Amino acid sequence: SARHNEVRDLLSDMMRDVVRDVEVEPVLLPLSDLPGRTANRNDEARLDIRARGFWTRQQDAFFDVRVTHPKATLLSCSEVSGQLLANEREKKRKYASRVVQVEGGAFTPLVFATNGQAAPE
């Protein structure tokens, strides 16, 4: 969506102020035999941002952005926080093991709500 792409582009631009090697929508390396059934196994899988040296020198850090709209406008902040954490866990299930084991990198989900809240990671 346009909202997702705006957030992704803003974050990648800010990362370029910190590290030089930043790529938007990098294609992940193809899988061989990654254990586990929850990882995204698509050979054309992409994440939103790759930034070399962001967390650890010479290591690729991969980020995936999700912008979510709270299901109800009357949810409390703690209920929205629960939704954000659930979205964060889903992203980790889909990508963390693949990034660590195949790419040799680090994975960080970046989850935001349209009301301005962000997931803790």
PDB file of C-alpha atoms in Angstrom:
ATOM      1  CA  SER A   1       0.000   0.000   0.000  1.00  0.00           C
ATOM      2  CA  ALA A   2       1.021   3.611  -0.384  1.00  0.00           C
ATOM      3  CA  ARG A   3       1.153   4.102   3.402  1.00  0.00           C
ATOM      4  CA  HIS A   4       3.493   1.106   3.787  1.00  0.00           C
ATOM      5  CA  ASN A   5       5.770   2.330   0.990  1.00  0.00           C
ATOM      6  CA  GLU A   6       5.960   5.842   2.467  1.00  0.00           C
ATOM      7  CA  VAL A   7       7.068   4.446   5.827  1.00  0.00           C
ATOM      8  CA  ARG A   8       9.530   2.037   4.163  1.00  0.00           C
ATOM      9  CA  ASP A   9      11.042   4.826   2.057  1.00  0.00           C
ATOM     10  CA  LEU A  10      11.308   7.217   5.013  1.00  0.00           C
ATOM     11  CA  LEU A  11      13.047   4.584   7.142  1.00  0.00           C
ATOM     12  CA  SER A  12      15.448   3.574   4.358  1.00  0.00           C
ATOM     13  CA  ASP A  13      16.346   7.245   3.768  1.00  0.00           C
ATOM     14  CA  MET A  14      17.054   7.691   7.492  1.00  0.00           C
ATOM     15  CA  MET A  15      19.182   4.526   7.515  1.00  0.00           C
ATOM     16  CA  ARG A  16      21.290   5.968   4.697  1.00  0.00           C
ATOM     17  CA  ASP A  17      22.274   8.731   7.144  1.00  0.00           C
ATOM     18  CA  VAL A  18      23.746   6.022   9.400  1.00  0.00           C
ATOM     19  CA  VAL A  19      25.153   3.430   6.959  1.00  0.00           C
ATOM     20  CA  ARG A  20      26.027   3.690   3.271  1.00  0.00           C
ATOM     21  CA  ASP A  21      24.902   0.314   1.944  1.00  0.00           C
ATOM     22  CA  VAL A  22      21.081   0.341   2.061  1.00  0.00           C
ATOM     23  CA  GLU A  23      18.840  -1.493  -0.387  1.00  0.00           C
ATOM     24  CA  VAL A  24      15.055  -1.374  -0.716  1.00  0.00           C
ATOM     25  CA  GLU A  25      13.214  -4.649  -1.413  1.00  0.00           C
ATOM     26  CA  PRO A  26      16.238  -6.946  -1.728  1.00  0.00           C
ATOM     27  CA  VAL A  27      15.512 -10.445  -3.013  1.00  0.00           C
ATOM     28  CA  LEU A  28      16.531 -13.075  -0.465  1.00  0.00           C
ATOM     29  CA  LEU A  29      18.869 -15.905  -1.362  1.00  0.00           C
ATOM     30  CA  PRO A  30      17.073 -19.063  -2.554  1.00  0.00           C
ATOM     31  CA  LEU A  31      16.420 -21.739   0.037  1.00  0.00           C
ATOM     32  CA  SER A  32      18.001 -25.142   0.103  1.00  0.00           C
ATOM     33  CA  ASP A  33      16.742 -27.107   3.112  1.00  0.00           C
ATOM     34  CA  LEU A  34      15.804 -24.638   5.825  1.00  0.00           C
ATOM     35  CA  PRO A  35      14.207 -26.516   8.715  1.00  0.00           C
ATOM     36  CA  GLY A  36      10.826 -25.415   9.985  1.00  0.00           C
ATOM     37  CA  ARG A  37       7.486 -25.007   8.337  1.00  0.00           C
ATOM     38  CA  THR A  38       6.714 -21.421   9.222  1.00  0.00           C
ATOM     39  CA  ALA A  39       9.454 -19.623   7.282  1.00  0.00           C
ATOM     40  CA  ASN A  40       8.604 -17.927   3.994  1.00  0.00           C
ATOM     41  CA  ARG A  41       9.911 -20.502   1.523  1.00  0.00           C
ATOM     42  CA  ASN A  42       9.227 -18.541  -1.677  1.00  0.00           C
ATOM     43  CA  ASP A  43      12.373 -18.251  -3.821  1.00  0.00           C
ATOM     44  CA  GLU A  44      11.261 -14.739  -4.826  1.00  0.00           C
ATOM     45  CA  ALA A  45      10.804 -13.609  -1.192  1.00  0.00           C
ATOM     46  CA  ARG A  46      11.735 -10.009  -0.446  1.00  0.00           C
ATOM     47  CA  LEU A  47      12.074  -7.942   2.653  1.00  0.00           C
ATOM     48  CA  ASP A  48      11.583  -4.203   2.738  1.00  0.00           C
ATOM     49  CA  ILE A  49      15.068  -2.960   3.664  1.00  0.00           C
ATOM     50  CA  ARG A  50      18.600  -4.350   3.880  1.00  0.00           C
ATOM     51  CA  ALA A  51      21.214  -2.215   5.633  1.00  0.00           C
ATOM     52  CA  ARG A  52      24.783  -3.523   5.872  1.00  0.00           C
ATOM     53  CA  GLY A  53      26.440  -2.682   9.173  1.00  0.00           C
ATOM     54  CA  PHE A  54      23.327  -1.314  10.886  1.00  0.00           C
ATOM     55  CA  TRP A  55      23.447  -3.555  13.996  1.00  0.00           C
ATOM     56  CA  THR A  56      26.824  -5.268  13.535  1.00  0.00           C
ATOM     57  CA  ARG A  57      29.770  -4.222  11.394  1.00  0.00           C
ATOM     58  CA  GLN A  58      29.792  -5.960   7.978  1.00  0.00           C
ATOM     59  CA  GLN A  59      26.583  -7.901   8.712  1.00  0.00           C
ATOM     60  CA  ASP A  60      23.384  -7.364   6.767  1.00  0.00           C
ATOM     61  CA  ALA A  61      20.411  -6.248   8.822  1.00  0.00           C
ATOM     62  CA  PHE A  62      17.033  -6.925   7.230  1.00  0.00           C
ATOM     63  CA  PHE A  63      13.891  -5.025   8.136  1.00  0.00           C
ATOM     64  CA  ASP A  64      10.294  -5.677   7.195  1.00  0.00           C
ATOM     65  CA  VAL A  65       7.691  -2.935   7.647  1.00  0.00           C
ATOM     66  CA  ARG A  66       4.046  -3.426   8.494  1.00  0.00           C
ATOM     67  CA  VAL A  67       1.563  -0.608   8.988  1.00  0.00           C
ATOM     68  CA  THR A  68      -1.601  -1.880  10.592  1.00  0.00           C
ATOM     69  CA  HIS A  69      -4.893  -0.206  11.336  1.00  0.00           C
ATOM     70  CA  PRO A  70      -6.278  -1.027  14.784  1.00  0.00           C
ATOM     71  CA  LYS A  71      -9.418  -3.111  14.347  1.00  0.00           C
ATOM     72  CA  ALA A  72     -11.543  -0.761  16.408  1.00  0.00           C
ATOM     73  CA  THR A  73     -11.191   2.906  17.227  1.00  0.00           C
ATOM     74  CA  LEU A  74     -12.201   2.234  20.846  1.00  0.00           C
ATOM     75  CA  LEU A  75      -9.310  -0.111  21.620  1.00  0.00           C
ATOM     76  CA  SER A  76      -7.143   0.897  24.541  1.00  0.00           C
ATOM     77  CA  CYS A  77      -3.428   1.519  24.027  1.00  0.00           C
ATOM     78  CA  SER A  78      -2.635  -1.835  25.673  1.00  0.00           C
ATOM     79  CA  GLU A  79      -5.000  -3.676  23.290  1.00  0.00           C
ATOM     80  CA  VAL A  80      -3.371  -2.004  20.280  1.00  0.00           C
ATOM     81  CA  SER A  81       0.024  -2.925  21.744  1.00  0.00           C
ATOM     82  CA  GLY A  82      -1.120  -6.551  21.819  1.00  0.00           C
ATOM     83  CA  GLN A  83      -2.068  -6.368  18.142  1.00  0.00           C
ATOM     84  CA  LEU A  84       1.316  -4.863  17.303  1.00  0.00           C
ATOM     85  CA  LEU A  85       3.129  -7.622  19.214  1.00  0.00           C
ATOM     86  CA  ALA A  86       1.117 -10.277  17.371  1.00  0.00           C
ATOM     87  CA  ASN A  87       2.096  -8.687  14.039  1.00  0.00           C
ATOM     88  CA  GLU A  88       5.726  -8.580  15.157  1.00  0.00           C
ATOM     89  CA  ARG A  89       5.672 -12.291  16.093  1.00  0.00           C
ATOM     90  CA  GLU A  90       4.119 -13.167  12.722  1.00  0.00           C
ATOM     91  CA  LYS A  91       6.908 -11.332  10.855  1.00  0.00           C
ATOM     92  CA  LYS A  92       9.533 -13.148  12.938  1.00  0.00           C
ATOM     93  CA  ARG A  93       7.946 -16.541  12.187  1.00  0.00           C
ATOM     94  CA  LYS A  94       7.983 -15.765   8.473  1.00  0.00           C
ATOM     95  CA  TYR A  95      11.479 -14.359   8.118  1.00  0.00           C
ATOM     96  CA  ALA A  96      13.803 -14.533  11.155  1.00  0.00           C
ATOM     97  CA  SER A  97      15.110 -18.088  10.728  1.00  0.00           C
ATOM     98  CA  ARG A  98      15.588 -17.616   6.985  1.00  0.00           C
ATOM     99  CA  VAL A  99      17.520 -14.372   7.447  1.00  0.00           C
ATOM    100  CA  VAL A 100      19.742 -15.781  10.183  1.00  0.00           C
ATOM    101  CA  GLN A 101      20.395 -19.214   8.667  1.00  0.00           C
ATOM    102  CA  VAL A 102      20.456 -18.459   4.917  1.00  0.00           C
ATOM    103  CA  GLU A 103      21.453 -14.789   4.695  1.00  0.00           C
ATOM    104  CA  GLY A 104      23.709 -14.774   7.776  1.00  0.00           C
ATOM    105  CA  GLY A 105      22.063 -11.535   8.824  1.00  0.00           C
ATOM    106  CA  ALA A 106      19.856 -10.073  11.519  1.00  0.00           C
ATOM    107  CA  PHE A 107      16.100  -9.561  11.203  1.00  0.00           C
ATOM    108  CA  THR A 108      14.025  -6.808  12.760  1.00  0.00           C
ATOM    109  CA  PRO A 109      10.298  -6.370  12.170  1.00  0.00           C
ATOM    110  CA  LEU A 110       9.149  -2.741  12.121  1.00  0.00           C
ATOM    111  CA  VAL A 111       5.448  -2.680  13.010  1.00  0.00           C
ATOM    112  CA  PHE A 112       3.433   0.510  13.336  1.00  0.00           C
ATOM    113  CA  ALA A 113      -0.220   1.341  13.890  1.00  0.00           C
ATOM    114  CA  THR A 114      -1.982   4.125  12.007  1.00  0.00           C
ATOM    115  CA  ASN A 115      -2.626   5.801  15.377  1.00  0.00           C
ATOM    116  CA  GLY A 116       1.119   6.373  15.821  1.00  0.00           C
ATOM    117  CA  GLN A 117       1.982   3.484  18.131  1.00  0.00           C
ATOM    118  CA  ALA A 118       4.939   1.244  17.357  1.00  0.00           C
ATOM    119  CA  ALA A 119       5.724  -2.316  18.383  1.00  0.00           C
ATOM    120  CA  PRO A 120       8.529  -2.486  20.952  1.00  0.00           C
ATOM    121  CA  GLU A 121      11.231  -4.057  18.801  1.00  0.00           C
TER     122      GLU A 121
END
